[in-house]
Short mmCIF file of C-alpha atoms in Angstrom, two decimals:
data_model
loop_
_atom_site.label_atom_id
_atom_site.label_comp_id
_atom_site.label_asym_id
_atom_site.label_seq_id
_atom_site.Cartn_x
_atom_site.Cartn_y
_atom_site.Cartn_z
CA MET A 1 11.54 6.08 18.56
CA ASP A 2 13.28 3.61 16.03
CA LEU A 3 14.16 6.19 13.40
CA LYS A 4 14.89 3.42 10.87
CA GLN A 5 11.29 1.72 11.23
CA TYR A 6 9.73 5.18 11.16
CA LYS A 7 11.46 6.08 7.88
CA ARG A 8 10.45 2.83 6.23
CA ILE A 9 6.79 3.32 7.32
CA LYS A 10 7.15 6.95 5.87
CA GLU A 11 8.49 5.31 2.67
CA LEU A 12 5.72 3.02 2.53
CA ASN A 13 3.27 5.94 3.06
CA LEU A 14 4.70 7.89 0.28
CA TYR A 15 4.88 5.21 -1.95
CA VAL A 16 1.40 3.77 -1.68
CA THR A 17 0.28 7.56 -1.81
CA GLY A 18 1.97 7.77 -5.26
CA LEU A 19 0.55 4.31 -6.33
CA CYS A 20 -2.89 5.54 -5.49
CA ARG A 21 -2.66 8.64 -7.63
CA GLU A 22 -1.18 6.77 -10.50
CA ILE A 23 -3.71 4.17 -10.38
CA ASN A 24 -6.50 6.93 -10.26
CA ASP A 25 -5.24 8.19 -13.47
CA SER A 26 -4.58 5.11 -15.40
CA THR A 27 -6.01 3.40 -18.42
CA ILE A 28 -6.63 -0.21 -18.47
CA GLU A 29 -3.24 -0.98 -19.99
CA THR A 30 -1.19 1.41 -17.61
CA PHE A 31 -3.30 -0.19 -14.46
CA ILE A 32 -2.13 -3.70 -15.33
CA ALA A 33 1.41 -2.42 -15.78
CA VAL A 34 1.52 -0.24 -12.63
CA ALA A 35 -0.08 -3.29 -10.78
CA ALA A 36 2.64 -5.47 -11.89
CA ASN A 37 5.40 -3.09 -10.89
CA ALA A 38 3.68 -2.52 -7.46
CA VAL A 39 3.41 -6.21 -6.80
CA GLU A 40 6.98 -6.53 -7.11
CA GLN A 41 7.87 -3.44 -5.22
CA ILE A 42 5.65 -4.30 -2.23
CA ASN A 43 6.70 -7.77 -2.04
CA ASN A 44 10.49 -7.03 -2.30
CA GLU A 45 10.49 -3.74 -0.01
CA PHE A 46 7.53 -3.55 2.40
CA LEU A 47 5.73 -6.72 3.17
CA GLU A 48 8.45 -8.30 5.40
CA ASP A 49 9.19 -4.95 7.22
CA ALA A 50 5.51 -4.59 7.86
CA LYS A 51 5.33 -8.24 9.22
CA LYS A 52 8.11 -7.54 11.31
CA LEU A 53 6.47 -4.66 13.12
CA SER A 54 3.79 -7.01 14.41
CA TYR A 55 1.37 -4.28 13.79
CA LEU A 56 -1.60 -5.95 12.16
CA PRO A 57 -3.67 -2.82 11.23
CA LEU A 58 -0.77 -2.10 8.99
CA TYR A 59 0.37 -5.52 7.76
CA LEU A 60 -3.20 -6.81 7.09
CA PRO A 61 -4.17 -3.96 4.68
CA LEU A 62 -0.99 -4.02 2.93
CA THR A 63 -1.34 -7.77 2.21
CA HIS A 64 -4.97 -7.09 1.01
CA LEU A 65 -3.58 -4.53 -1.31
CA TYR A 66 -0.82 -7.00 -2.58
CA ASN A 67 -3.45 -9.42 -3.22
CA GLN A 68 -5.73 -7.06 -4.96
CA LEU A 69 -2.69 -5.76 -7.29
CA LEU A 70 -1.99 -9.44 -7.91
CA ARG A 71 -5.58 -10.12 -9.16
CA VAL A 72 -5.22 -7.02 -11.24
CA ARG A 73 -2.02 -8.01 -12.88
CA THR A 74 -3.29 -11.19 -14.01
CA TYR A 75 -6.85 -9.70 -14.99
CA ALA A 76 -8.17 -11.57 -17.83
CA ASP A 77 -11.59 -10.07 -17.82
CA ARG A 78 -11.19 -6.50 -18.56
CA LYS A 79 -14.98 -5.62 -18.44
CA ASP A 80 -14.62 -4.92 -14.48
CA PHE A 81 -11.84 -2.76 -14.90
CA SER A 82 -13.56 0.30 -13.26
CA LYS A 83 -14.63 -1.70 -10.23
CA ALA A 84 -11.03 -3.51 -9.91
CA ARG A 85 -9.59 0.24 -10.01
CA VAL A 86 -11.96 1.43 -7.28
CA GLN A 87 -11.18 -1.62 -5.13
CA THR A 88 -7.40 -1.14 -5.34
CA ILE A 89 -7.76 2.53 -4.78
CA GLU A 90 -9.83 1.67 -1.55
CA SER A 91 -6.95 -0.85 -0.58
CA CYS A 92 -4.52 2.18 -0.95
CA GLU A 93 -6.48 4.35 0.85
CA GLU A 94 -6.68 2.01 3.83
CA VAL A 95 -3.18 1.33 3.83
CA ILE A 96 -2.29 4.96 3.84
CA ALA A 97 -4.58 5.64 6.67
CA ASN A 98 -3.38 2.83 8.72
CA SER A 99 0.27 3.88 7.92
CA ASN A 100 -0.55 7.53 9.15
CA VAL A 101 -2.02 6.20 12.42
CA TYR A 102 1.16 4.17 13.02
CA LEU A 103 3.41 7.02 12.16
CA GLN A 104 1.23 9.30 14.60
CA LYS A 105 1.58 6.71 17.44
CA MET A 106 5.07 6.80 17.05
CA GLU A 107 5.47 10.44 17.25
CA TYR A 108 3.27 10.74 20.14
CA LYS A 109 5.31 8.16 21.90
CA GLU A 110 8.55 9.94 21.24
CA LYS A 111 6.98 13.24 22.62
CA GLY A 112 5.75 11.24 25.91
CA LEU A 113 2.06 12.04 25.08
#
């Protein structure tokens, strides 16, 4: 098992899990601020790593989450705040689920299963 790769995916998983909780508890203003910070964090730390893995079930949902956060960050029409929050949480959950699958595959591979 590539321990470095495993740790990065674990970090991604924990980050997105925390992001999902934060978004769930947010107001309009904090949601937009959280989205702006998350866009930078995901772009600077995780997108390139996910791309290097060549594991599309993780890279594509992460890209979708990134794009969703970009839309929220620049959200001018705040009347659809609830819908945007639900969509963002769904995107987070997809990244979390797929990163869990990836981590589990790495663990099984390590154990020879």
